[in-house]
mmCIF file of C-alpha atoms in Angstrom:
data_model
loop_
_atom_site.group_PDB
_atom_site.id
_atom_site.type_symbol
_atom_site.label_atom_id
_atom_site.label_comp_id
_atom_site.label_asym_id
_atom_site.label_seq_id
_atom_site.Cartn_x
_atom_site.Cartn_y
_atom_site.Cartn_z
ATOM 1 C CA MET A 1146 -19.868 47.069 110.800
ATOM 2 C CA ASN A 1147 -16.767 45.447 112.323
ATOM 3 C CA HIS A 1148 -17.353 41.985 113.747
ATOM 4 C CA ARG A 1149 -15.585 42.961 116.968
ATOM 5 C CA TRP A 1150 -18.158 45.691 117.517
ATOM 6 C CA ILE A 1151 -20.918 43.148 116.898
ATOM 7 C CA ALA A 1152 -19.425 40.756 119.438
ATOM 8 C CA LEU A 1153 -19.054 43.611 121.917
ATOM 9 C CA THR A 1154 -22.680 44.666 121.365
ATOM 10 C CA ILE A 1155 -23.919 41.111 121.937
ATOM 11 C CA ALA A 1156 -21.839 40.724 125.098
ATOM 12 C CA ILE A 1157 -23.020 44.057 126.504
ATOM 13 C CA VAL A 1158 -26.682 43.328 125.774
ATOM 14 C CA ALA A 1159 -26.423 39.811 127.247
ATOM 15 C CA MET A 1160 -24.779 41.174 130.405
ATOM 16 C CA LEU A 1161 -27.372 43.931 130.668
ATOM 17 C CA GLY A 1162 -30.142 41.382 130.259
ATOM 18 C CA TYR A 1163 -28.662 39.110 132.925
ATOM 19 C CA GLY A 1164 -28.061 42.044 135.274
ATOM 20 C CA TRP A 1165 -31.564 43.411 134.783
ATOM 21 C CA PHE A 1166 -33.084 39.974 135.357
ATOM 22 C CA SER A 1167 -30.985 39.505 138.496
ATOM 23 C CA ALA A 1168 -32.136 42.876 139.837
ATOM 24 C CA LEU A 1169 -35.806 41.941 139.601
ATOM 25 C CA PRO A 1170 -37.434 41.162 142.976
ATOM 26 C CA GLY A 1171 -38.839 37.849 141.721
ATOM 27 C CA PHE A 1172 -39.891 35.856 138.712
ATOM 28 C CA SER A 1173 -43.035 36.120 136.629
ATOM 29 C CA ASP A 1174 -45.848 33.666 137.343
ATOM 30 C CA SER A 1175 -45.127 31.580 134.253
ATOM 31 C CA SER A 1176 -41.464 31.231 135.277
ATOM 32 C CA TYR A 1177 -42.326 29.166 138.336
ATOM 33 C CA PHE A 1178 -43.812 26.427 136.180
ATOM 34 C CA HIS A 1179 -40.408 25.778 134.582
ATOM 35 C CA ILE A 1180 -38.603 26.255 137.903
ATOM 36 C CA ARG A 1181 -40.821 23.626 139.509
ATOM 37 C CA GLN A 1182 -40.343 21.227 136.594
ATOM 38 C CA ALA A 1183 -36.560 21.632 136.779
ATOM 39 C CA HIS A 1184 -36.618 20.983 140.543
ATOM 40 C CA GLU A 1185 -38.649 17.813 139.995
ATOM 41 C CA ILE A 1186 -36.246 16.639 137.297
ATOM 42 C CA LEU A 1187 -33.256 17.151 139.591
ATOM 43 C CA GLN A 1188 -34.977 15.298 142.427
ATOM 44 C CA THR A 1189 -36.706 12.454 140.583
ATOM 45 C CA GLY A 1190 -35.372 12.590 137.042
ATOM 46 C CA MET A 1191 -38.900 13.184 135.704
ATOM 47 C CA PRO A 1192 -41.074 16.250 135.079
ATOM 48 C CA VAL A 1193 -44.578 16.607 136.517
ATOM 49 C CA PHE A 1194 -47.086 15.737 133.814
ATOM 50 C CA LYS A 1195 -49.986 15.255 136.214
ATOM 51 C CA ASP A 1196 -50.193 18.132 138.683
ATOM 52 C CA SER A 1197 -51.438 16.794 142.009
ATOM 53 C CA LEU A 1198 -51.455 20.318 143.490
ATOM 54 C CA SER A 1199 -54.139 21.554 141.115
ATOM 55 C CA TYR A 1200 -57.843 20.865 141.604
ATOM 56 C CA GLY A 1201 -58.628 17.455 140.153
ATOM 57 C CA GLY A 1202 -54.997 16.763 139.243
ATOM 58 C CA SER A 1203 -54.845 18.395 135.808
ATOM 59 C CA ILE A 1204 -52.678 17.059 132.997
ATOM 60 C CA ASN A 1205 -49.935 19.414 131.715
ATOM 61 C CA LEU A 1206 -49.506 19.397 127.936
ATOM 62 C CA PHE A 1207 -45.859 20.247 127.207
ATOM 63 C CA VAL A 1208 -42.613 18.872 125.824
ATOM 64 C CA PRO A 1209 -40.106 18.836 128.728
ATOM 65 C CA VAL A 1210 -36.891 19.296 126.713
ATOM 66 C CA PHE A 1211 -36.422 22.917 127.818
ATOM 67 C CA ASP A 1212 -36.968 21.913 131.443
ATOM 68 C CA TYR A 1213 -34.292 19.215 131.161
ATOM 69 C CA VAL A 1214 -31.841 21.773 129.756
ATOM 70 C CA LEU A 1215 -32.740 24.139 132.597
ATOM 71 C CA ALA A 1216 -32.233 21.346 135.139
ATOM 72 C CA LEU A 1217 -28.883 20.396 133.574
ATOM 73 C CA PHE A 1218 -27.498 23.911 133.961
ATOM 74 C CA GLY A 1219 -29.271 24.282 137.301
ATOM 75 C CA ALA A 1220 -27.388 21.303 138.700
ATOM 76 C CA PHE A 1221 -24.180 23.358 138.511
ATOM 77 C CA ILE A 1222 -25.194 26.975 139.088
ATOM 78 C CA GLY A 1223 -28.695 26.764 140.565
ATOM 79 C CA ILE A 1224 -31.983 26.677 138.663
ATOM 80 C CA GLU A 1225 -32.766 30.384 139.073
ATOM 81 C CA ASN A 1226 -29.313 31.449 137.869
ATOM 82 C CA ALA A 1227 -29.510 28.918 135.044
ATOM 83 C CA GLY A 1228 -32.801 30.435 133.915
ATOM 84 C CA ARG A 1229 -31.357 33.942 133.935
ATOM 85 C CA LEU A 1230 -28.274 32.768 132.026
ATOM 86 C CA LEU A 1231 -30.273 30.886 129.363
ATOM 87 C CA MET A 1232 -32.538 33.876 128.773
ATOM 88 C CA ALA A 1233 -29.602 36.304 128.524
ATOM 89 C CA LEU A 1234 -27.700 33.997 126.134
ATOM 90 C CA SER A 1235 -30.797 33.534 123.994
ATOM 91 C CA PHE A 1236 -31.256 37.291 123.854
ATOM 92 C CA GLY A 1237 -27.656 37.849 122.818
ATOM 93 C CA SER A 1238 -27.881 35.073 120.223
ATOM 94 C CA ILE A 1239 -30.938 36.664 118.629
ATOM 95 C CA ILE A 1240 -29.029 39.912 118.131
ATOM 96 C CA PHE A 1241 -26.128 38.070 116.493
ATOM 97 C CA LEU A 1242 -28.439 36.056 114.234
ATOM 98 C CA VAL A 1243 -30.345 39.183 113.183
ATOM 99 C CA TYR A 1244 -27.019 40.738 112.225
ATOM 100 C CA LEU A 1245 -26.071 37.707 110.103
ATOM 101 C CA LEU A 1246 -29.464 37.764 108.398
ATOM 102 C CA THR A 1247 -29.355 41.486 107.631
ATOM 103 C CA ALA A 1248 -25.686 41.496 106.598
ATOM 104 C CA ARG A 1249 -26.759 39.978 103.267
ATOM 105 C CA THR A 1250 -28.995 42.989 102.597
ATOM 106 C CA GLY A 1251 -26.337 45.581 103.390
ATOM 107 C CA LEU A 1252 -28.163 46.772 106.513
ATOM 108 C CA PRO A 1253 -26.096 45.313 109.419
ATOM 109 C CA ILE A 1254 -27.075 48.299 111.557
ATOM 110 C CA ALA A 1255 -30.330 46.395 112.167
ATOM 111 C CA VAL A 1256 -28.469 44.433 114.835
ATOM 112 C CA LEU A 1257 -28.564 47.527 117.014
ATOM 113 C CA ALA A 1258 -32.301 47.860 116.459
ATOM 114 C CA ALA A 1259 -32.731 44.217 117.478
ATOM 115 C CA ALA A 1260 -31.014 44.977 120.772
ATOM 116 C CA LEU A 1261 -33.706 47.516 121.591
ATOM 117 C CA ILE A 1262 -36.824 45.445 120.819
ATOM 118 C CA PRO A 1263 -39.052 45.977 123.911
ATOM 119 C CA VAL A 1264 -40.738 42.580 123.550
ATOM 120 C CA LEU A 1265 -37.395 40.811 123.910
ATOM 121 C CA TRP A 1266 -36.475 42.827 127.008
ATOM 122 C CA LYS A 1267 -39.791 41.827 128.556
ATOM 123 C CA GLN A 1268 -39.060 38.157 127.834
ATOM 124 C CA VAL A 1269 -35.639 38.390 129.504
ATOM 125 C CA GLY A 1270 -37.513 38.865 132.779
ATOM 126 C CA THR A 1271 -39.288 35.534 132.349
ATOM 127 C CA ILE A 1272 -37.935 31.995 132.354
ATOM 128 C CA THR A 1273 -39.626 30.653 129.253
ATOM 129 C CA SER A 1274 -38.941 28.416 126.289
ATOM 130 C CA THR A 1275 -40.170 31.178 123.952
ATOM 131 C CA LEU A 1276 -36.898 33.120 123.877
ATOM 132 C CA PRO A 1277 -34.666 30.084 123.113
ATOM 133 C CA ALA A 1278 -37.244 29.015 120.518
ATOM 134 C CA LEU A 1279 -37.047 32.467 118.934
ATOM 135 C CA ALA A 1280 -33.255 32.193 118.783
ATOM 136 C CA LEU A 1281 -33.544 28.765 117.129
ATOM 137 C CA GLY A 1282 -36.146 30.187 114.759
ATOM 138 C CA PHE A 1283 -33.749 32.890 113.577
ATOM 139 C CA LEU A 1284 -31.028 30.241 113.240
ATOM 140 C CA LEU A 1285 -33.436 28.173 111.131
ATOM 141 C CA LEU A 1286 -34.123 31.198 108.918
ATOM 142 C CA LEU A 1287 -30.373 31.784 108.580
ATOM 143 C CA ALA A 1288 -29.911 28.172 107.453
ATOM 144 C CA PHE A 1289 -32.799 28.598 105.014
ATOM 145 C CA VAL A 1290 -31.475 31.753 103.330
ATOM 146 C CA ASN A 1291 -28.084 30.029 102.946
ATOM 147 C CA ILE A 1292 -29.618 26.775 101.762
ATOM 148 C CA GLU A 1293 -27.420 26.728 98.636
ATOM 149 C CA GLN A 1294 -24.430 26.054 100.903
ATOM 150 C CA ARG A 1295 -24.061 22.385 101.782
ATOM 151 C CA SER A 1296 -23.132 22.997 105.441
ATOM 152 C CA TRP A 1297 -26.247 25.090 106.063
ATOM 153 C CA ARG A 1298 -28.423 22.668 104.105
ATOM 154 C CA SER A 1299 -27.183 19.793 106.282
ATOM 155 C CA SER A 1300 -27.831 21.726 109.493
ATOM 156 C CA PHE A 1301 -31.401 22.748 108.586
ATOM 157 C CA VAL A 1302 -33.082 19.520 109.753
ATOM 158 C CA PRO A 1303 -31.209 19.253 113.116
ATOM 159 C CA ILE A 1304 -32.079 22.891 113.870
ATOM 160 C CA LEU A 1305 -35.714 22.243 112.944
ATOM 161 C CA PHE A 1306 -35.769 19.152 115.174
ATOM 162 C CA ALA A 1307 -34.374 21.128 118.128
ATOM 163 C CA LEU A 1308 -36.881 23.939 117.558
ATOM 164 C CA VAL A 1309 -39.834 21.540 117.453
ATOM 165 C CA LEU A 1310 -38.674 19.903 120.696
ATOM 166 C CA ILE A 1311 -38.213 23.234 122.466
ATOM 167 C CA SER A 1312 -41.559 24.862 121.689
ATOM 168 C CA PRO A 1313 -44.829 24.197 119.812
ATOM 169 C CA LEU A 1314 -44.394 27.736 118.428
ATOM 170 C CA ALA A 1315 -42.155 26.117 115.803
ATOM 171 C CA ILE A 1316 -45.315 25.722 113.726
ATOM 172 C CA MET A 1317 -45.338 29.519 113.266
ATOM 173 C CA PHE A 1318 -41.925 29.441 111.573
ATOM 174 C CA THR A 1319 -42.933 26.634 109.211
ATOM 175 C CA LEU A 1320 -46.187 28.431 108.399
ATOM 176 C CA GLY A 1321 -44.125 31.514 107.601
ATOM 177 C CA LEU A 1322 -42.004 29.481 105.196
ATOM 178 C CA LEU A 1323 -45.169 28.161 103.528
ATOM 179 C CA ILE A 1324 -46.471 31.707 103.080
ATOM 180 C CA TYR A 1325 -43.116 32.717 101.594
ATOM 181 C CA LEU A 1326 -43.281 29.770 99.186
ATOM 182 C CA ALA A 1327 -46.810 30.700 98.090
ATOM 183 C CA LEU A 1328 -45.915 34.368 97.544
ATOM 184 C CA ALA A 1329 -42.683 33.513 95.721
ATOM 185 C CA THR A 1330 -44.562 31.115 93.458
ATOM 186 C CA MET A 1331 -47.237 33.686 92.608
ATOM 187 C CA ALA A 1332 -44.577 36.326 91.926
ATOM 188 C CA GLY A 1333 -42.554 33.963 89.763
ATOM 189 C CA VAL A 1334 -39.415 34.377 91.873
ATOM 190 C CA GLN A 1335 -36.648 31.947 90.983
ATOM 191 C CA ARG A 1336 -35.909 29.741 93.996
ATOM 192 C CA VAL A 1337 -32.939 27.649 95.039
ATOM 193 C CA LYS A 1338 -33.146 23.977 94.115
ATOM 194 C CA GLY A 1339 -34.575 21.868 96.929
ATOM 195 C CA GLU A 1340 -36.100 24.845 98.721
ATOM 196 C CA HIS A 1341 -39.720 23.797 98.384
ATOM 197 C CA GLU A 1342 -38.948 20.222 99.478
ATOM 198 C CA LEU A 1343 -37.423 21.510 102.708
ATOM 199 C CA ILE A 1344 -40.403 23.777 103.350
ATOM 200 C CA PHE A 1345 -42.953 20.996 102.869
ATOM 201 C CA PHE A 1346 -40.869 18.607 104.975
ATOM 202 C CA SER A 1347 -40.622 21.186 107.776
ATOM 203 C CA PHE A 1348 -44.373 21.741 107.818
ATOM 204 C CA LEU A 1349 -45.318 18.043 107.649
ATOM 205 C CA PHE A 1350 -42.741 17.065 110.278
ATOM 206 C CA ASN A 1351 -44.031 19.745 112.628
ATOM 207 C CA ILE A 1352 -47.661 18.680 112.160
ATOM 208 C CA TRP A 1353 -46.731 15.005 112.566
ATOM 209 C CA PHE A 1354 -44.869 15.673 115.822
ATOM 210 C CA LEU A 1355 -47.703 17.733 117.300
ATOM 211 C CA ILE A 1356 -50.295 15.091 116.404
ATOM 212 C CA ILE A 1357 -48.238 12.147 117.658
ATOM 213 C CA PHE A 1358 -47.185 13.781 120.923
ATOM 214 C CA PHE A 1359 -50.282 15.687 121.960
ATOM 215 C CA LYS A 1360 -53.003 13.386 120.622
ATOM 216 C CA ASN A 1361 -52.219 10.735 123.214
ATOM 217 C CA HIS A 1362 -50.329 12.953 125.626
ATOM 218 C CA HIS A 1363 -51.604 11.211 128.754
ATOM 219 C CA LYS A 1364 -50.537 7.817 127.434
ATOM 220 C CA ASN A 1365 -47.221 9.185 126.163
ATOM 221 C CA SER A 1366 -46.435 10.835 129.491
ATOM 222 C CA GLU A 1367 -47.062 7.563 131.324
ATOM 223 C CA ILE A 1368 -44.797 5.692 128.890
ATOM 224 C CA PHE A 1369 -42.134 8.388 129.239
ATOM 225 C CA THR A 1370 -42.343 8.282 133.038
ATOM 226 C CA ARG A 1371 -42.244 4.478 133.131
ATOM 227 C CA SER A 1372 -39.241 4.367 130.795
ATOM 228 C CA LEU A 1373 -37.272 6.813 132.946
ATOM 229 C CA SER A 1374 -38.164 4.828 136.063
ATOM 230 C CA ASN A 1375 -36.875 1.626 134.432
ATOM 231 C CA ILE A 1376 -33.645 3.379 133.418
ATOM 232 C CA GLN A 1377 -33.137 4.676 136.967
ATOM 233 C CA SER A 1378 -33.828 1.208 138.410
ATOM 234 C CA GLY A 1379 -31.317 -0.334 136.023
ATOM 235 C CA ILE A 1380 -28.639 2.208 136.937
ATOM 236 C CA SER A 1381 -29.192 1.706 140.675
#
């Protein structure tokens, strides 16, 4: 399949996703959590870890990196438009990454099938970190299958780091790599040198991050908030 047709397909699907999202009468319930966090970041520079509007002031367990990205784009084009744009771009990126993954197997037509996945179209109507995390997950898989190339091998860890920061669902990708390693070992499949080290590192790094961040989330959120306040005071 010609690369120009692939680029055209991605652009059309991304525009359709953005247009469909824009035509919706409102956002899903889960979208307003990220919209509120982005508004708070633009106003105060900090997300809301302790929700004073909920009964008893509940503590929100989340990594705010996606909300900072949303706020960054929202500062220029508005938070709602930024959310629509990020979802549409993530959707289009997934189609491109699926094409690159399947091109090795001689089945590039799968990119067209990826454009029609109903689950992805449903996600385009929601501002969520899941869709960007899915795009990063496919990028991580692309780096993994090309691990024999030095450029992809060098980019594996930064992509993994970004994926872990975006969504806790990163653990699903590392678990998938572990399952692949177990099956390949049992089947006696010859693997690329250094492959199993990367898989074990990915899994252990993901577990370490989840334990460190969420074990003492209340304390970490207070430290994070205090640090940002000190930075703002120093700038002013």
